[in-house]
Short mmCIF file of C-alpha atoms in Angstrom, two decimals:
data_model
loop_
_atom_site.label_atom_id
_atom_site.label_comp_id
_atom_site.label_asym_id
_atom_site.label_seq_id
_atom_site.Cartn_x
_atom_site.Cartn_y
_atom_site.Cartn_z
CA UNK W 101 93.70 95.15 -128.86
CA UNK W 102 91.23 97.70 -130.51
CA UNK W 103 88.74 96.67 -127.98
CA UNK W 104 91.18 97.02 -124.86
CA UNK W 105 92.09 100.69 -126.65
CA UNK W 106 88.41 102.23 -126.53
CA UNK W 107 87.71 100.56 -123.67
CA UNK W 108 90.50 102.62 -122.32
CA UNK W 109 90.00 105.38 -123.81
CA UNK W 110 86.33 105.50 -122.34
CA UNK W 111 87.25 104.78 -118.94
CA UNK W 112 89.94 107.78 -118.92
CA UNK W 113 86.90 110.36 -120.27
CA UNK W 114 84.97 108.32 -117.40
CA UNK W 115 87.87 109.54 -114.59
CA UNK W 116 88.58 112.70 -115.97
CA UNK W 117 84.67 113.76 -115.46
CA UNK W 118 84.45 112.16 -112.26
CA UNK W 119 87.45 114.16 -110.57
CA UNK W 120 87.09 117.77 -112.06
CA UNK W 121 89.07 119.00 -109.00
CA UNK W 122 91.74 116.74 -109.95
CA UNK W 123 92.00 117.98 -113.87
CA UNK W 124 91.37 121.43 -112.76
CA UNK W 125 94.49 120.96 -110.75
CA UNK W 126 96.21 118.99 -113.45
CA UNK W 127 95.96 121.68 -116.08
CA UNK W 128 97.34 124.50 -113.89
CA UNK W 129 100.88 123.94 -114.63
CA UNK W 130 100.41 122.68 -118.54
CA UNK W 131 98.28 125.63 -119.21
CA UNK W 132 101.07 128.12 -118.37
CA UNK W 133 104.15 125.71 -119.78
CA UNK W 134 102.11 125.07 -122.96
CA UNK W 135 101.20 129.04 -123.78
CA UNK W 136 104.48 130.26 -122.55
CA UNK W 137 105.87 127.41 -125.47
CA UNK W 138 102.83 128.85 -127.95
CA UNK W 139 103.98 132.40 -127.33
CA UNK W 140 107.48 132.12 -127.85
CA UNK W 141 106.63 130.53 -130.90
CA UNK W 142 104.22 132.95 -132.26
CA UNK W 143 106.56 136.07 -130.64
CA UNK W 144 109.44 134.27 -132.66
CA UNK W 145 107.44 134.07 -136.15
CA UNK W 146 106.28 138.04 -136.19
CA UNK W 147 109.79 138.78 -134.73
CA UNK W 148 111.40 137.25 -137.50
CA UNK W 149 108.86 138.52 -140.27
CA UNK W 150 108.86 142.32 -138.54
CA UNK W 151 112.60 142.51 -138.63
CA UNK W 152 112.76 140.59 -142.32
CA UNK W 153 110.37 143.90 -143.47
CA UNK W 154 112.10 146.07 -141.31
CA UNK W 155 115.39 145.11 -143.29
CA UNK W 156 114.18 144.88 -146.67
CA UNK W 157 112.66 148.20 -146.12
CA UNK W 158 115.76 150.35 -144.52
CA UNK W 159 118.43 147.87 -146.38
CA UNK W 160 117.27 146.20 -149.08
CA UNK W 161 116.10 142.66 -149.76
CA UNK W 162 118.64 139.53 -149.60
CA UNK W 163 121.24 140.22 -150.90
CA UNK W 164 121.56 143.89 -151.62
CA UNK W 165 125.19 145.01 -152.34
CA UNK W 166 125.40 148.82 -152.13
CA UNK W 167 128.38 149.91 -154.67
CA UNK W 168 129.90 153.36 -154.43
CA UNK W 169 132.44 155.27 -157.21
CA UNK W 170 134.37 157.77 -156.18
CA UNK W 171 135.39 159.41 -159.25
CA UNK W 172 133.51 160.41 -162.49
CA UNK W 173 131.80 157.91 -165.18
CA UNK W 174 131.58 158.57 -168.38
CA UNK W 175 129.37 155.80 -169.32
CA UNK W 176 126.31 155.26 -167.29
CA UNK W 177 124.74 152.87 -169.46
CA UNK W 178 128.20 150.51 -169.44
CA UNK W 179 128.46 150.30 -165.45
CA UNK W 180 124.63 149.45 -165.20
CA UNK W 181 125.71 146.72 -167.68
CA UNK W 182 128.58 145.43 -165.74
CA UNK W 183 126.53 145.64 -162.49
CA UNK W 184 124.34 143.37 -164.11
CA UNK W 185 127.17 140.92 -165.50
CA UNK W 186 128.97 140.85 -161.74
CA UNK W 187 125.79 139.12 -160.77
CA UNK W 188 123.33 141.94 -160.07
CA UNK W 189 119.70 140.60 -160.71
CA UNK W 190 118.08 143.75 -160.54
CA UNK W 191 120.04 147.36 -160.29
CA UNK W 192 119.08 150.47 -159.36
CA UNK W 193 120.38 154.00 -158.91
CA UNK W 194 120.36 155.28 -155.11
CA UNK W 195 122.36 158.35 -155.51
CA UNK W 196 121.45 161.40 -152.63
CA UNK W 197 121.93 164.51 -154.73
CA UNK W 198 125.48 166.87 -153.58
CA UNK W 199 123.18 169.85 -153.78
CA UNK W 200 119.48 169.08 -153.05
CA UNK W 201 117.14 171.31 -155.41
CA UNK W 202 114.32 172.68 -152.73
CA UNK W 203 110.85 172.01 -153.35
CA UNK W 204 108.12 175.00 -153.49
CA UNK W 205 104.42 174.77 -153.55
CA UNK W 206 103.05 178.10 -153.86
CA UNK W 207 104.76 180.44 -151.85
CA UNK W 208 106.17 178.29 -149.41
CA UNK W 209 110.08 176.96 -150.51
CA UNK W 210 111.06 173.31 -148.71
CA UNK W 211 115.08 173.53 -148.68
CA UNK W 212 115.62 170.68 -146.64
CA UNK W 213 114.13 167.89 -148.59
CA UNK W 214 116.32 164.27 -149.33
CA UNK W 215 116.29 163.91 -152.62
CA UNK W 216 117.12 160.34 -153.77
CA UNK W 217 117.70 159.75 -157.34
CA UNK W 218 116.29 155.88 -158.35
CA UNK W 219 115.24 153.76 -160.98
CA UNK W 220 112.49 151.50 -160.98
CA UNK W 221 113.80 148.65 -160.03
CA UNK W 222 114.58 149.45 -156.52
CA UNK W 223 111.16 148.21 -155.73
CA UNK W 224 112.35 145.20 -156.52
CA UNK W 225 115.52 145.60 -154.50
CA UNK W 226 113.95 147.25 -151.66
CA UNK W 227 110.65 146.68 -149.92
CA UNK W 228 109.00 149.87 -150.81
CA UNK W 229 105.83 150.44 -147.95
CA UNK W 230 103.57 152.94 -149.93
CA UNK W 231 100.92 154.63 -147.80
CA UNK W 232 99.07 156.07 -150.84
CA UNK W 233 99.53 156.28 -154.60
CA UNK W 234 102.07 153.77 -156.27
CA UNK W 235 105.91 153.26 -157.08
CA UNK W 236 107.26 154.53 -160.17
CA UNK W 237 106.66 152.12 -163.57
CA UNK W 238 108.67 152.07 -167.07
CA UNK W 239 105.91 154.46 -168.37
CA UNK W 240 106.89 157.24 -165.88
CA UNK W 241 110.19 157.48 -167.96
CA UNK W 242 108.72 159.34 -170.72
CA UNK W 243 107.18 161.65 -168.35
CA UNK W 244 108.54 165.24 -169.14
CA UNK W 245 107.85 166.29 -165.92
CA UNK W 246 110.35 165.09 -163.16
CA UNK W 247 108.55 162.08 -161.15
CA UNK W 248 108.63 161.65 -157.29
CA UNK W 249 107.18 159.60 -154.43
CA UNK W 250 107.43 161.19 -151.08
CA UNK W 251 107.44 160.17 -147.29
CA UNK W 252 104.91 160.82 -145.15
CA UNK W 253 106.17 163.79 -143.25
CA UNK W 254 106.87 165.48 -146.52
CA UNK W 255 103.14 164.55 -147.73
CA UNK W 256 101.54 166.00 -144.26
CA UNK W 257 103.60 169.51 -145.29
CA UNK W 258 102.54 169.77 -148.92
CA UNK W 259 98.72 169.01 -148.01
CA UNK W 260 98.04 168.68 -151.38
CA UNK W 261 99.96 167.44 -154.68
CA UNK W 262 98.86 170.48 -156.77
CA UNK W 263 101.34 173.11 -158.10
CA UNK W 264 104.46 171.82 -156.48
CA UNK W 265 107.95 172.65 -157.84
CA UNK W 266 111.07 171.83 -158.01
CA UNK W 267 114.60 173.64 -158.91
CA UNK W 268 117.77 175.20 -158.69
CA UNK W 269 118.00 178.26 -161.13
CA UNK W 270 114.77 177.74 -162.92
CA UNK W 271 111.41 175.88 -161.52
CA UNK W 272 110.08 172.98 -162.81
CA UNK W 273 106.52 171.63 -162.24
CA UNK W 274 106.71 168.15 -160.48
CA UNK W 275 104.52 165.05 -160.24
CA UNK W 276 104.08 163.12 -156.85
CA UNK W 277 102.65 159.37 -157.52
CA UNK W 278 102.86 158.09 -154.33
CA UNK W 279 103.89 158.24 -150.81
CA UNK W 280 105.97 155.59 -148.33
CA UNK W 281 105.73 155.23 -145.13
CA UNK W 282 108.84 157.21 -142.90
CA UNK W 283 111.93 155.35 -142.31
CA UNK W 284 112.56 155.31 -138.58
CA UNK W 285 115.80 156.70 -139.54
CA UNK W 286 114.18 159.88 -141.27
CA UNK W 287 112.27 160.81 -137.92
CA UNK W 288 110.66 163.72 -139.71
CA UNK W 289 112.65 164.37 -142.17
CA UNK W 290 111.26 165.29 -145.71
CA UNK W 291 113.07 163.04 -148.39
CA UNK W 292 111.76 162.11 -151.37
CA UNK W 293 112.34 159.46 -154.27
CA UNK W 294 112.94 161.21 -157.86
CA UNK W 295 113.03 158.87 -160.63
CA UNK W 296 116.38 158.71 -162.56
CA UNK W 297 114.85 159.68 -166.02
CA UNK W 298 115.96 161.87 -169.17
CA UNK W 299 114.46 165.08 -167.69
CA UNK W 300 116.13 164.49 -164.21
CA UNK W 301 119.81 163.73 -165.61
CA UNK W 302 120.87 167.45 -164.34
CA UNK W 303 119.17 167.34 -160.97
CA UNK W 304 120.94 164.13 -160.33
CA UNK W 305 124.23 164.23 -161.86
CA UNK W 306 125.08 167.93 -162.14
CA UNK W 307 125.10 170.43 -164.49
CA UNK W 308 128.25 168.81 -166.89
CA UNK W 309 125.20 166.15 -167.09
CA UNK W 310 124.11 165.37 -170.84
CA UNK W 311 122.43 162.68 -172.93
CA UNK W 312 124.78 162.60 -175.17
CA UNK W 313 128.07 162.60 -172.61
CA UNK W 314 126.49 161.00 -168.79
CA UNK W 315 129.37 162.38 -167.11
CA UNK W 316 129.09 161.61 -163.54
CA UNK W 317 130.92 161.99 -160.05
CA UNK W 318 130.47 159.76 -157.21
CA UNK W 319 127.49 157.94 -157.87
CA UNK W 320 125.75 155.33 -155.48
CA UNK W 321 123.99 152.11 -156.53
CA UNK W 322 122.34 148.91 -155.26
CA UNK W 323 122.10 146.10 -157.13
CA UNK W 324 120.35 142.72 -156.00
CA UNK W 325 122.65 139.25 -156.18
CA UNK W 326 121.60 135.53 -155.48
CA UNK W 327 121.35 134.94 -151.93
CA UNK W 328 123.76 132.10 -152.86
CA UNK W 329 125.90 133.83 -154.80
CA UNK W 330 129.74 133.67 -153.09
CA UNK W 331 129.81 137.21 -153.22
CA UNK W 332 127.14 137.43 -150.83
CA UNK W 333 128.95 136.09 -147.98
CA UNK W 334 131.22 138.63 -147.92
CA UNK W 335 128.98 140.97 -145.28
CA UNK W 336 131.36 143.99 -144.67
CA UNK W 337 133.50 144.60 -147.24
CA UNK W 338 132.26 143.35 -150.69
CA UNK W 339 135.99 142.39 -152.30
CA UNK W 340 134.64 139.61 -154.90
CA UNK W 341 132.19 141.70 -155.90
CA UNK W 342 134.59 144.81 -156.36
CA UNK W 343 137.09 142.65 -157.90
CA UNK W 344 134.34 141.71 -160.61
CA UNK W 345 133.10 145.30 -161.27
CA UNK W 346 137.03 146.51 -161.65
CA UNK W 347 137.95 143.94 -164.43
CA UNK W 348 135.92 145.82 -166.90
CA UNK W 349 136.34 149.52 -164.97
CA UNK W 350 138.09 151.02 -168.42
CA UNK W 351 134.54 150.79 -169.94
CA UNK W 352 132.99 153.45 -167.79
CA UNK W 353 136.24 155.46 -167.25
CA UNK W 354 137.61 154.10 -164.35
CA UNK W 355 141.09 153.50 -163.84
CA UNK W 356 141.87 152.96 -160.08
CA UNK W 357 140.44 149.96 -158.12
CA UNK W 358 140.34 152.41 -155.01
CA UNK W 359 137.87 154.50 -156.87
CA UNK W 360 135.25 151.58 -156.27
CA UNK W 361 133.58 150.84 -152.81
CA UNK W 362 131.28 147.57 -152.27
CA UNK W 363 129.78 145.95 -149.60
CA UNK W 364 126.65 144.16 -148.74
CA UNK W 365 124.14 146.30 -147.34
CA UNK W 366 120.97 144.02 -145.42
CA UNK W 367 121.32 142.39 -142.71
CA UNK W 368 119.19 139.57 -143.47
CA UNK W 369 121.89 137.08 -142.05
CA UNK W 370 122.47 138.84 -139.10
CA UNK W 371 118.95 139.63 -137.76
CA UNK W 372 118.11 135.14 -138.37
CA UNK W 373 120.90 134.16 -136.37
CA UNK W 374 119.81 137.01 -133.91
CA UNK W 375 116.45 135.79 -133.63
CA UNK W 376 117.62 132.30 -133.24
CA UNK W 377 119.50 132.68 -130.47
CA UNK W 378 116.37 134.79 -128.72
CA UNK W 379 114.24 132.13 -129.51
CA UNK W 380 116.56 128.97 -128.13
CA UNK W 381 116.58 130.88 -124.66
CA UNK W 382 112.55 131.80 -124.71
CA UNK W 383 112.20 128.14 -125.98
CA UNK W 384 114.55 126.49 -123.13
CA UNK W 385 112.39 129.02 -120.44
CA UNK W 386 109.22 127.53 -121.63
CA UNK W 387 110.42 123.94 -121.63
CA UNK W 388 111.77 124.07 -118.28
CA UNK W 389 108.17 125.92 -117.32
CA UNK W 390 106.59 122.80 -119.34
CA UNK W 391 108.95 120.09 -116.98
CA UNK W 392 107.12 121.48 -114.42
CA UNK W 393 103.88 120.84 -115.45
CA UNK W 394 104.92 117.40 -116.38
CA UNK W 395 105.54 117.09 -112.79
CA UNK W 396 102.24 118.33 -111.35
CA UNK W 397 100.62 115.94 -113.43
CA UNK W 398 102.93 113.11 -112.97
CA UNK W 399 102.33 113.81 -108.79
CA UNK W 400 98.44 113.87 -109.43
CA UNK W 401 98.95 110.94 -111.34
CA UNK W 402 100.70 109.06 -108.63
CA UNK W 403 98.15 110.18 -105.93
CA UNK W 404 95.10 109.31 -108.36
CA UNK W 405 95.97 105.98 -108.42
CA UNK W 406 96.50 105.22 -104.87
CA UNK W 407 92.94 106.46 -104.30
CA UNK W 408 91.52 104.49 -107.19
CA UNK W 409 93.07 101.00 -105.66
CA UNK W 410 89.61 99.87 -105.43
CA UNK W 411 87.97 101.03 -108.25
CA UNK W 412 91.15 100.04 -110.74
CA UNK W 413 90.86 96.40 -108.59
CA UNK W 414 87.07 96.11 -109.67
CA UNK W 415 87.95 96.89 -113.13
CA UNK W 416 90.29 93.80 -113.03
CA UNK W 417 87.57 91.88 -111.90
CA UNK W 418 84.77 92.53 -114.02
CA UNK W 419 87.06 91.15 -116.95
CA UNK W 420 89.25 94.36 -117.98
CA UNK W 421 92.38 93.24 -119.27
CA UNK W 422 95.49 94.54 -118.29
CA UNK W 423 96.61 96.53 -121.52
CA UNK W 424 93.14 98.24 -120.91
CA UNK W 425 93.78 100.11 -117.11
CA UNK W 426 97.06 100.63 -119.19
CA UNK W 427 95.62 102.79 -121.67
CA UNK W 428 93.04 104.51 -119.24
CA UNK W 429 95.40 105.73 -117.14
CA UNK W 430 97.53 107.13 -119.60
CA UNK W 431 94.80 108.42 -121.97
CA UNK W 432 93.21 110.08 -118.71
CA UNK W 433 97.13 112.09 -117.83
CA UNK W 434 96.79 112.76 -121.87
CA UNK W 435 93.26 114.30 -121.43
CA UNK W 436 93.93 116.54 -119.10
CA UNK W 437 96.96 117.28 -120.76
CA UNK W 438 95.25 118.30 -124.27
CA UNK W 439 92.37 120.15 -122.07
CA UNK W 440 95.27 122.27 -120.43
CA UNK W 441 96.77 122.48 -124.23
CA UNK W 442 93.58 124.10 -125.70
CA UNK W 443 92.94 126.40 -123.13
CA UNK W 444 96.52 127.55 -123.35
CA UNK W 445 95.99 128.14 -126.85
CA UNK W 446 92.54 130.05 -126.21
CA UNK W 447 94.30 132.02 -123.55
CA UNK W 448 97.34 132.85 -126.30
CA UNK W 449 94.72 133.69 -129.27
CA UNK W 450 93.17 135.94 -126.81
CA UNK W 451 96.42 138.10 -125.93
CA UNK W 452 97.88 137.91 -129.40
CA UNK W 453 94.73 139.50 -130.61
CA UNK W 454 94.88 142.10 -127.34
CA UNK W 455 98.38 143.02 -128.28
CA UNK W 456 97.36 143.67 -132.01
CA UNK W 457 95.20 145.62 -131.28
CA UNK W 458 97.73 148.10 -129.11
CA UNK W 459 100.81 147.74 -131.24
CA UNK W 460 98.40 148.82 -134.23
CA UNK W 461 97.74 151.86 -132.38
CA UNK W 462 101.35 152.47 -131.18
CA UNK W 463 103.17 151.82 -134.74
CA UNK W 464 102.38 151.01 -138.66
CA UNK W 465 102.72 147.48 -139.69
CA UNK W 466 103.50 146.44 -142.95
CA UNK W 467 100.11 144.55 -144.34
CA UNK W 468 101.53 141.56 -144.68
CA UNK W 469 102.09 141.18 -141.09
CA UNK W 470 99.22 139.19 -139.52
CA UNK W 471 99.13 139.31 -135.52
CA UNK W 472 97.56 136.03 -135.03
CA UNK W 473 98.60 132.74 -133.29
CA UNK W 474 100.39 130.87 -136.59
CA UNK W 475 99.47 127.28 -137.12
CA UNK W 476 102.79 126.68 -136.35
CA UNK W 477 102.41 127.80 -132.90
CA UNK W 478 99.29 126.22 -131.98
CA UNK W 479 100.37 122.80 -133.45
CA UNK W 480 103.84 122.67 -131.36
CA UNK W 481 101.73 123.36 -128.16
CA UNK W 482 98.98 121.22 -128.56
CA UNK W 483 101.76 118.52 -129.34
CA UNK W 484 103.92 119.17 -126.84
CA UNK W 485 101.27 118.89 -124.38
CA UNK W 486 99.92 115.38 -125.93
CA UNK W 487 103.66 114.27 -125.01
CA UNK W 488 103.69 116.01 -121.73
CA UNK W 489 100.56 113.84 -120.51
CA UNK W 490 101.95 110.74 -122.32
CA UNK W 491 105.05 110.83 -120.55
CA UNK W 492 103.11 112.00 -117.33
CA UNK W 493 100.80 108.88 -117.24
CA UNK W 494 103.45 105.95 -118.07
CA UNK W 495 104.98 106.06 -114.51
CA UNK W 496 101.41 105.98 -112.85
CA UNK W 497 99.63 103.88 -115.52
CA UNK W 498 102.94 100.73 -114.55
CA UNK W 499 102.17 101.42 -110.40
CA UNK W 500 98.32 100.53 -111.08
CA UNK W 501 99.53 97.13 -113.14
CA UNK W 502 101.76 96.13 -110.68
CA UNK W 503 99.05 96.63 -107.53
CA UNK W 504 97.97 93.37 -106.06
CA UNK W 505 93.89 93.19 -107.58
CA UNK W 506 93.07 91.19 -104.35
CA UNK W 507 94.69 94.23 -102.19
CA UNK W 508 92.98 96.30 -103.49
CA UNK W 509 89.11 94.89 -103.49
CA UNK W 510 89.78 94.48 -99.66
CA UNK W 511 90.23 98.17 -99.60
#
């Protein structure tokens, strides 16, 4: 049976060299089924990893539950504790200030900047894309300067990180560490990150702020769960969640479950099933485009071996077994088939690599985010159109057993 194989095998190279017209013909409709299937594969992979960044970047990470009080705390340090024991992996002040303190470098006063009190943790929470410099660390605590990391547009106005300020009533000399990339929300906004820190208490909480009495009023935070946590399925309005955080509410001076507002804030969930459903329809398109193919080559197959009466006949005759005009005619519908596959996938790499290059001039991508065909990609193609020319060449491969040997020497 080995023997029969190669000698199929052989004979199949053998035909496909001797009718280039035919396989040229052949691949037509496999080459455009087989990258249509490659690029909806590849278009489905970056989709899915662009909008996972996009997410994590704008909402947070899975899952992020974004928990608002509406009322004043008196003990900061005991509802960061209970955030934590409610399931929060990591938490992390996001509280927009009620009165924004305007940034000044030199003589020139920025009033409209979004300030953003966080801790350090929300770059664990969030995916934080830094253009230049860093995100804040545990040693930027101690710093007794307040600490911030701005977006881009902001950077572009200051120039320069030198003698910038901040303040209300009195100025205080800042430090910038690093700058993010603009949300697509901000659309030239300034904003700007200020670590939640000792020295930034009364820039973030108000003036009736103090270490020894945290008084606050309507503070915002995000805290991280498990994925699998039940609390996580609850994507609009976080009630397990709030139910947890209101059983121990007396500890931070809470006495009203209405004064607490949860709910989940990515859309991690969402945006998967989105791209699911896109890719099921792009997938059935380039199926349907790949049945066609499987068609051409099926009717070239058909036709191929009504010419080749003869020369399949002679075969016969000379001693080839049966099993072995089997496998050449189906190997030969497979050739052609895997020689349409690769020059799909050549075609594919080349406009994946044309597209990177004018998306990377149009818009930043995170630098995680390859634009490549994934192996993923070229593997389903390639094997898809294997399958295609296995399935093409059965139907003609049968008519050539079945032909009368004697018929066809006569011919």
């Amino acid at each position: 049976m080995l023997r029969s194989l190669t000698a199929g095998i052989v004979l199949a190279f053998a035909g496909s060299r001797a009718n280039v017209a035919r396989t040229i013909l052949s691949c037509a409709g496999i080459v455009v089924g087989v990258g249509a299937l490659i690029m909806v594969v590849t278009a489905g992979e970056l989709g899915q990893r662009y909008a996972t960044a996009f997410g994590e970047a704008n909402a947070g990470r899975a899952a992020t539950m974004e928990v608002t009080v509406f009322d004043k705390i008196t003990d900061l340090d005991a509802f960061e504790e209970d955030l934590g024991r409610a399931g929060g992996l990591e938490v992390s002040l996001h509280n927009r200030t009620e009165s924004p303190p305007p940034l000044r470098q030199g003589d020139q006063v920025f009033g409209d900047v979004d300030i953003i009190g966080v801790d350090v943790a929300l770059g664990d929470i969030r995916r934080v894309n830094l253009t230049q410099g860093r995100w804040f660390t545990e040693a930027d605590l101690d710093s007794r300067a307040p600490v911030l990391v701005v977006n881009e547009a902001l950077a572009e106005e200051l120039g320069d990180f030198t003698d910038v300020q901040l303040g209300h009533g009195h100025w205080s000399n800042v430090r910038i560490v690093g700058v993010t990339q603009s949300s697509v929300y901000e659309q030239g906004w300034h904003s700007a990150y200020l670590l939640n820190a000792p020295v930034t208490g009364e820039i973030l909480f108000g003036p009736s702020w103090s270490p020894e009495k945290p008084t606050a009023s309507q503070v915002t935070y995000v805290a991280r769960i498990d994925p699998t946590d039940s609390a996580a399925e609850e994507m609009d309005f976080g009630e397990e969640f709030t139910d947890r955080l209101a059983s121990a509410s007396w500890r931070w001076g809470i006495d009203s479950r209405d004064s607490l507002m949860a709910y989940r804030a990515d859309n991690s969930e969402m945006t998967d099933e989105l791209i699911g459903y896109l890719s099921i329809g792009l997938i059935g398109v380039a199926v349907i485009t790949l049945t066609t193919g499987l068609l051409g080559v099926l009717n070239v197959g058909l036709v191929t071996v009504r010419e080749r009466r003869r020369e399949l006949a002679t075969y016969r005759a000379l001693g080839a077994s049966r099993f072995t005009l089997f496998v050449a005619v189906v190997m030969e519908a497979v050739v052609v088939a895997v020689v349409a596959g690769l020059i799909a996938l050549a075609l594919s790499w080349l406009l994946v690599a044309v597209a990177a290059v004018v998306i990377g001039n149009l818009m930043w991508l995170p630098p995680d985010i390859n634009m490549t065909v994934p192996p993923s990609a070229a593997l389903v193609g390639l094997g898809s159109a294997a399958v295609v020319g296995l399935l093409a060449g059965i139907i003609p491969a049968i008519r050539a057993l079945r032909a009368s040997v004697v018929a066809g020497l006569r011919e």
